[in-house]
Coordinates of C-alpha atoms in Angstrom, one line a residue:
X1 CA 39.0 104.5 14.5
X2 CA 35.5 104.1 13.4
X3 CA 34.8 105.6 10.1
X4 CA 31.5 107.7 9.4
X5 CA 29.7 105.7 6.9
X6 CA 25.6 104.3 6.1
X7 CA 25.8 100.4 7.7
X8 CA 23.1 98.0 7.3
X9 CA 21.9 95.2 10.2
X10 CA 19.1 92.9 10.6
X11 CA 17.8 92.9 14.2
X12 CA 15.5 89.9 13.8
X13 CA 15.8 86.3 13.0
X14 CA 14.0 83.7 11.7
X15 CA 15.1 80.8 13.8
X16 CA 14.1 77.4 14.5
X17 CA 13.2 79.0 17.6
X18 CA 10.7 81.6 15.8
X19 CA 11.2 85.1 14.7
X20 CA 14.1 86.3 17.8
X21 CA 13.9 90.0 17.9
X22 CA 16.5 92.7 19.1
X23 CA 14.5 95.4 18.6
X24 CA 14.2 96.2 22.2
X25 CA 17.6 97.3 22.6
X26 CA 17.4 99.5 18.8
X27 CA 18.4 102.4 20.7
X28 CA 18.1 103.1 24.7
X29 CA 15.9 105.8 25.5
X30 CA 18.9 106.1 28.5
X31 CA 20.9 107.5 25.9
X32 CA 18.4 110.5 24.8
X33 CA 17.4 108.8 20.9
X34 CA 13.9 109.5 20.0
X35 CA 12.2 106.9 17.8
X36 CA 9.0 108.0 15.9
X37 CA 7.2 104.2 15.7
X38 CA 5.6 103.8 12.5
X39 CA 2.1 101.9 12.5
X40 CA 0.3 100.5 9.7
X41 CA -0.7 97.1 7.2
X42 CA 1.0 96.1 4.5
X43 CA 1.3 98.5 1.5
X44 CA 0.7 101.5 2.9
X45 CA 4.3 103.2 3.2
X46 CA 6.0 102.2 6.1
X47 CA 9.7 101.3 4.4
X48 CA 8.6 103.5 1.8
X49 CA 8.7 106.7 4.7
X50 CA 11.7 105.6 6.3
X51 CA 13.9 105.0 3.0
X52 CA 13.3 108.4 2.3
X53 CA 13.7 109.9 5.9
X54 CA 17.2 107.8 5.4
X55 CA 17.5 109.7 1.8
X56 CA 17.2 112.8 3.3
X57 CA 19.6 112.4 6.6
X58 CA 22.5 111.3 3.7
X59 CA 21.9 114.1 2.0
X60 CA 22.7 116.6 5.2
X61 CA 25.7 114.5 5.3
X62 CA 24.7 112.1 8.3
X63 CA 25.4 108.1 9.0
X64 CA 22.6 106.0 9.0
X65 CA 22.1 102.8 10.2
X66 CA 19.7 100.5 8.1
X67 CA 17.4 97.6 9.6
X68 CA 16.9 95.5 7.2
X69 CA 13.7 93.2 7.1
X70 CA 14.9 89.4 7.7
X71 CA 12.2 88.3 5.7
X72 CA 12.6 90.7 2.4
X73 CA 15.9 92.0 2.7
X74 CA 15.0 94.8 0.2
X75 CA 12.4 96.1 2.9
X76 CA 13.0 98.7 5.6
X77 CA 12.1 97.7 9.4
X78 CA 14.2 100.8 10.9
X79 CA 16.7 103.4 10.3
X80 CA 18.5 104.9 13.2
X81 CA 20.7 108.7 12.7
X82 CA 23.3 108.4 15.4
X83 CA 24.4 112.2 15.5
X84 CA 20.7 113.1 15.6
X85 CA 19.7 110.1 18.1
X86 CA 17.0 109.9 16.1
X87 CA 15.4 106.8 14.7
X88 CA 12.2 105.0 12.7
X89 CA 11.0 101.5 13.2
X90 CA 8.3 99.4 12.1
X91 CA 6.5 98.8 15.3
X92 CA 4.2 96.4 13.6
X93 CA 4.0 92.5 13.8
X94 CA 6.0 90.3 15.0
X95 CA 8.3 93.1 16.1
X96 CA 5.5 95.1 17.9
X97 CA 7.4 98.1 19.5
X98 CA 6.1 100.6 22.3
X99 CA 7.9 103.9 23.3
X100 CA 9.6 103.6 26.7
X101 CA 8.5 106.8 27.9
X102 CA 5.6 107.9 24.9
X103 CA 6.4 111.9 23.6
X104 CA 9.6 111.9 25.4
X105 CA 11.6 108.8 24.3
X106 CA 9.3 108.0 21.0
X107 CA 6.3 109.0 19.1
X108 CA 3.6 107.3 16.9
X109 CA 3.3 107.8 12.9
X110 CA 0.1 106.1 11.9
X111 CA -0.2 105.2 8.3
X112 CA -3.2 103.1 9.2
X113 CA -4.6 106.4 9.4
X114 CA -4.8 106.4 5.0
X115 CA -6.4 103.3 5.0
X116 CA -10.4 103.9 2.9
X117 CA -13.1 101.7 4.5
X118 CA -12.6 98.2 3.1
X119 CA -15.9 95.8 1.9
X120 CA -16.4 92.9 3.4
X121 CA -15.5 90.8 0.5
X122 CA -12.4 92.6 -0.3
X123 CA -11.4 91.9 3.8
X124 CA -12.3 88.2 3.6
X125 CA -9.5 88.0 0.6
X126 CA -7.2 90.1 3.0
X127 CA -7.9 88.0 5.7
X128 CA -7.1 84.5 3.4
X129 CA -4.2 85.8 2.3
X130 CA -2.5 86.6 5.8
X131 CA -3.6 82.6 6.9
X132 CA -1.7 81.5 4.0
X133 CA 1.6 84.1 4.6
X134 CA 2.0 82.9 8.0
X135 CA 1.5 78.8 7.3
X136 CA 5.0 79.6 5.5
X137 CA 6.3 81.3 8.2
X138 CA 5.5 78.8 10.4
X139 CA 7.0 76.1 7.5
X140 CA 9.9 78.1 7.9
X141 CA 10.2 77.6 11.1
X142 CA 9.8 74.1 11.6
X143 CA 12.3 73.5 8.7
X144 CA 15.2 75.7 10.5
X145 CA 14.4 73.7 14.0
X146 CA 14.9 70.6 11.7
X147 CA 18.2 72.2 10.1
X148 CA 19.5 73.3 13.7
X149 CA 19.1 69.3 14.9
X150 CA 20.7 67.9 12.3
X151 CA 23.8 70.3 12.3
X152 CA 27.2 68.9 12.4
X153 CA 28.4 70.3 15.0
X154 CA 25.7 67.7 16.9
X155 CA 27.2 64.2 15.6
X156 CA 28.3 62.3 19.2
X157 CA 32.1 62.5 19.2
X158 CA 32.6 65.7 16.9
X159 CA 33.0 68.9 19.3
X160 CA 35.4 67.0 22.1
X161 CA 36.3 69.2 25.0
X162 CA 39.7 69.0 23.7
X163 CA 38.9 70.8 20.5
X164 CA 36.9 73.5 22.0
X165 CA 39.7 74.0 24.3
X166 CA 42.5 74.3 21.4
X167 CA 39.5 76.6 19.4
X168 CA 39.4 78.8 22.8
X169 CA 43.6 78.6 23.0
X170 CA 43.8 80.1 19.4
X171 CA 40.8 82.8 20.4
X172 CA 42.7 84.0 23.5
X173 CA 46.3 84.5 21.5
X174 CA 44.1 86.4 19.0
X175 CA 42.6 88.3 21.3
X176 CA 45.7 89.3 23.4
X177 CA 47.4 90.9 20.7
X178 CA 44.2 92.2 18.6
X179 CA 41.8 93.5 21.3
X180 CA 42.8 96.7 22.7
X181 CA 41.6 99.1 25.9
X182 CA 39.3 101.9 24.3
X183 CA 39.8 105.5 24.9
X184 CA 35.9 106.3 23.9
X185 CA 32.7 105.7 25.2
X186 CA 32.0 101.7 26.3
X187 CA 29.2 100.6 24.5
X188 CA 27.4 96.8 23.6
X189 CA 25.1 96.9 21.0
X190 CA 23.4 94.0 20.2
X191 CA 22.3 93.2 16.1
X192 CA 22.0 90.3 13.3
X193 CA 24.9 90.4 10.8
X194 CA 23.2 87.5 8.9
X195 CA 19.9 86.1 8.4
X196 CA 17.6 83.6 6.0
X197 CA 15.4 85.3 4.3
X198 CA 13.4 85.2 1.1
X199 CA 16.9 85.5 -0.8
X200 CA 18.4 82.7 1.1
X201 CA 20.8 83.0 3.4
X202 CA 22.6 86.5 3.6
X203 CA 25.8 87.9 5.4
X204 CA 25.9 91.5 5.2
X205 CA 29.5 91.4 4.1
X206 CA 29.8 95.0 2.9
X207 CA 28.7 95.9 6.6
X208 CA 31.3 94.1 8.3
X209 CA 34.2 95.2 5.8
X210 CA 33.2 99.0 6.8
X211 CA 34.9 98.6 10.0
X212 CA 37.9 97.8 9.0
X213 CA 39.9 94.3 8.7
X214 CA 37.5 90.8 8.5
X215 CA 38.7 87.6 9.9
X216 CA 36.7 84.9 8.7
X217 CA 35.8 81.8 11.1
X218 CA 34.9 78.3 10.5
X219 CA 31.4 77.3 11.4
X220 CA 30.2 73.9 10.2
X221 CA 31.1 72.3 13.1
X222 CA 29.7 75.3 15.7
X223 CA 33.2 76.1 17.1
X224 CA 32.8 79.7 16.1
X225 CA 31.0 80.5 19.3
X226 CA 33.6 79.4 21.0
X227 CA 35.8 81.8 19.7
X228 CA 33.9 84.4 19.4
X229 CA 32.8 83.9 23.2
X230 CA 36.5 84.2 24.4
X231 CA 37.4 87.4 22.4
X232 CA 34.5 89.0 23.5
X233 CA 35.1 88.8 27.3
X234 CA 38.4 90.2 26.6
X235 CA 36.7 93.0 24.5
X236 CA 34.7 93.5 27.8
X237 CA 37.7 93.1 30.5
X238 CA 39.0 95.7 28.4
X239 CA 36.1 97.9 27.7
X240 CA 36.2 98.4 24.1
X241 CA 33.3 98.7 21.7
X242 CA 31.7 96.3 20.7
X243 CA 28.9 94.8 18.4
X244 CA 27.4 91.5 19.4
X245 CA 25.9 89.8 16.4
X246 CA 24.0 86.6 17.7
X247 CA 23.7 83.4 15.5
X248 CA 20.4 83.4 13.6
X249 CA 20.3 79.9 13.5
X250 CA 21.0 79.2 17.2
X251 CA 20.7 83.1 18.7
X252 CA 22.3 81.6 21.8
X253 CA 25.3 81.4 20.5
X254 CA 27.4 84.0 18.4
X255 CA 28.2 84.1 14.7
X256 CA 29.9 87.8 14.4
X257 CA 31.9 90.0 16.7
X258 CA 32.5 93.7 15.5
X259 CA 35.3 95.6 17.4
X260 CA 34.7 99.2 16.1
X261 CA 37.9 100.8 17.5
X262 CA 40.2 98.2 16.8
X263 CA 38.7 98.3 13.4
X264 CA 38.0 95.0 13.0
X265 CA 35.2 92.0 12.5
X266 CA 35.2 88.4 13.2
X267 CA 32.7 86.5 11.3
X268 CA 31.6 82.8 11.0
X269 CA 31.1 81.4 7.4
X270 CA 29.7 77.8 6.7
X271 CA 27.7 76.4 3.6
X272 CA 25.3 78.7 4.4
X273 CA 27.0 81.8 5.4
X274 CA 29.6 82.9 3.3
X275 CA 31.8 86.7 3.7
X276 CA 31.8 88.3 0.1
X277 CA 35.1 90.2 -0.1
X278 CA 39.0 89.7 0.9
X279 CA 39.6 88.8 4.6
X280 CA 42.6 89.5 6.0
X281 CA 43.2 85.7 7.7
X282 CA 41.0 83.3 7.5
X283 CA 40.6 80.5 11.3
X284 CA 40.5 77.3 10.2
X285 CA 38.1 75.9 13.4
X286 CA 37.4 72.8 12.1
X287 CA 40.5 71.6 12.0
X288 CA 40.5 71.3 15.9
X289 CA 37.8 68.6 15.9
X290 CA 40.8 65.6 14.6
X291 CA 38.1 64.1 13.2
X292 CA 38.6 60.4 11.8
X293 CA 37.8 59.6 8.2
X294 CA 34.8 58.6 8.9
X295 CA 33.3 61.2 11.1
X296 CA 34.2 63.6 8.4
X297 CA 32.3 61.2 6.0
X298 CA 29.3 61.4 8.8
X299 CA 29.5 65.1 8.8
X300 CA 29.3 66.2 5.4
X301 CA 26.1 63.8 5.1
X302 CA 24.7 66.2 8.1
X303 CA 25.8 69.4 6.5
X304 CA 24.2 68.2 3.4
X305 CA 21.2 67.5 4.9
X306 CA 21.3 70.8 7.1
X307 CA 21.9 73.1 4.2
X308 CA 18.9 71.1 2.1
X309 CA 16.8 71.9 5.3
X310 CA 17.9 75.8 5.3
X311 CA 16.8 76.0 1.8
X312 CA 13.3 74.6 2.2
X313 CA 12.8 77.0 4.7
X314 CA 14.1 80.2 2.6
X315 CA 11.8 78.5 -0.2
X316 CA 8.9 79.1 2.3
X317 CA 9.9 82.6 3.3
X318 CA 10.4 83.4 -0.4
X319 CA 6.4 82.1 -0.9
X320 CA 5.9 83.9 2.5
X321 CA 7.1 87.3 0.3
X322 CA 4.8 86.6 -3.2
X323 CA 2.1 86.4 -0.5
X324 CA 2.7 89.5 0.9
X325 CA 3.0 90.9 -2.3
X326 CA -0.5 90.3 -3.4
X327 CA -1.4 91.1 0.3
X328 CA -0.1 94.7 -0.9
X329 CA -2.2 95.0 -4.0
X330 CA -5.3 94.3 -2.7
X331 CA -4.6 97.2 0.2
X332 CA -3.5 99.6 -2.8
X333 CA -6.4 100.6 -3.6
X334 CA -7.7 101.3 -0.4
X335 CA -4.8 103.5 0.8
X336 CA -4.9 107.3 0.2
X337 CA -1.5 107.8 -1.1
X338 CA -2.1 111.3 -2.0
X339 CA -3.3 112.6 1.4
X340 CA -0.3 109.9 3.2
X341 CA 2.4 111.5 0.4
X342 CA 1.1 115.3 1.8
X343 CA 1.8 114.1 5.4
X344 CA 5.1 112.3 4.9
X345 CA 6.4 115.3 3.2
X346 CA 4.8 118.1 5.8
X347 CA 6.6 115.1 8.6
X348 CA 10.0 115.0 6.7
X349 CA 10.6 118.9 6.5
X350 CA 9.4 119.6 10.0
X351 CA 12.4 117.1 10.9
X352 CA 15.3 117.7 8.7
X353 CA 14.8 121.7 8.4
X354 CA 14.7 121.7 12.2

């Protein structure tokens, strides 16, 4: 069974593709949550708010799942408390967010509100400053396109029908004996279990070893999807939980597949991606391809070449971050902390004592 603990997910990527958001499925108004949506600029409080508000629900002994940002890992975009079905999410760009039904499903919090009137030559630096963030966002972008083209997994003669079929064989064996009928509630949530971000590339391995056992998946070649795709329409035949975690390379595809009450994750690794802890068997995918000596020759010159490509973009997202950084301390001094401290307070006891 499903343990109570505090989980962390991304539910945006940067992809070659642009920033691919899941936030529109954080939590379905259909199943009663209530999100407060949390407007504002940069510096003025918004993760600040919500690691607190998460503070506080751990404290009264709650679960909470933590949305991390996929640019700055270290940053907040939401916080969702699954026994209160209540929830916090930066509605601001580029994962704008609108309540479905406004005062019964979701609320606004506006920082923007704190923000002192700004001069004109202070605004023209602000206003420079964002330009410049999103070029490297947009670098970023156009370097993980480039990365997603050049992947192994690409090479003419590599992923055969034959191997995907031996890759889907192995998956449905697997899944025969490992995927189970579920006595609860059905449920498919949908969230990012890695990213690339400003720190590089990150798999939130604790996350994944909180439900239980981790098989690990070979992924340089892409045949992860395909086993991920057959265990999961077992997991659905059979109604069992489960947590969708799309590639954020290629969000088409799959890279994780959590299985809450089986108690167990499936999770591609590559280069790029890799699972920090024990796992309890590891699928050697690649293997499946038969490649020749040298088509493996050809593909580690592409997964070279890919991985180069992912780190010039997480380069630019890290640059993307310093910007935003001294976005944040030219609004500092034009934010009211003291009066937005007085409301955030007066906000988080009329929720938690309630």
């Amino acid at each position: 069974m499903e343990q109570k603990n505090s989980r962390q997910f991304f539910l945006g990527a940067n992809t070659g593709a642009g920033f691919v958001s899941l936030y529109p499925a954080f939590a379905a108004p259909e199943d009663g949550a209530f999100i407060w949506y949390i407007k504002g600029g940069p510096g003025n409080g918004k993760s600040t708010l919500m690691r607190r508000a998460a503070e506080r629900a751990e404290e009264a002994g709650f679960a909470v799942e933590s949305i991390l940002c996929s640019g700055d890992p270290d940053s907040l975009d939401g916080i969702y408390i699954p026994e209160k079905k209540l929830g916090y999410v930066d509605a601001t760009s580029p994962h704008v967010q609108e309540p479905a039904v406004p005062g019964a499903s979701g609320k606004y919090l506006d920082l923007g509100a704190f923000y002192r009137p700004i001069p004109p030559e202070e605004a023209e630096k602000m206003r420079r400053l964002f330009a410049a963030y999103r070029r490297e966002y947009a670098r970023a972008y156009d370097m993980l396109h480039a990365a997603r083209l050049v992947s192994p997994g690409g090479i003419p003669g590599v992923l055969t029908a034959e191997a995907k079929a031996r890759v889907r064989e192995h998956a449905e064996a697997f899944a025969e004996k490992a995927v189970h009928r579920s006595e609860a509630e059905e449920y498919e949530k949908r969230r990012f279990l890695s990213a690339y971000t400003c720190r590089g590339a990150v798999l939130l391995s604790e996350t994944a070893a909180s439900f239980g056992r981790v098989y690990t998946l070979d992924n340089e070649l892409g045949l992860a999807d395909d086993f991920l795709q057959t265990v999961l329409e077992r997991a659905r035949s059979a109604g069992a939980a489960r947590i969708v975690c799309p590639d954020p390379v290629d969000p088409e595809k799959l890279a994780a597949l959590i299985l809450p009450e089986d108690g167990l994750s499936l999770v591609a690794v590559s280069g790029d991606f890799r699972f920090d802890g024990k796992a309890a068997r590891h699928f050697r995918l690649d293997t499946a391809a038969e490649l020749s000596d040298a088509k493996r020759k050809e593909v580690r010159r592409a997964a070279v070449l890919r991985r180069s490509l992912a780190a010039e973009a997480c380069s630019a997202l890290r640059r993307a971050k310093e910007l935003h950084d001294e976005l944040e301390a030219v609004y500092h001094p034009f934010v009211d902390f003291r009066a937005m401290t007085r409301f955030e307070q007066k906000h988080l006891e009329n929720i938690f004592s309630a």
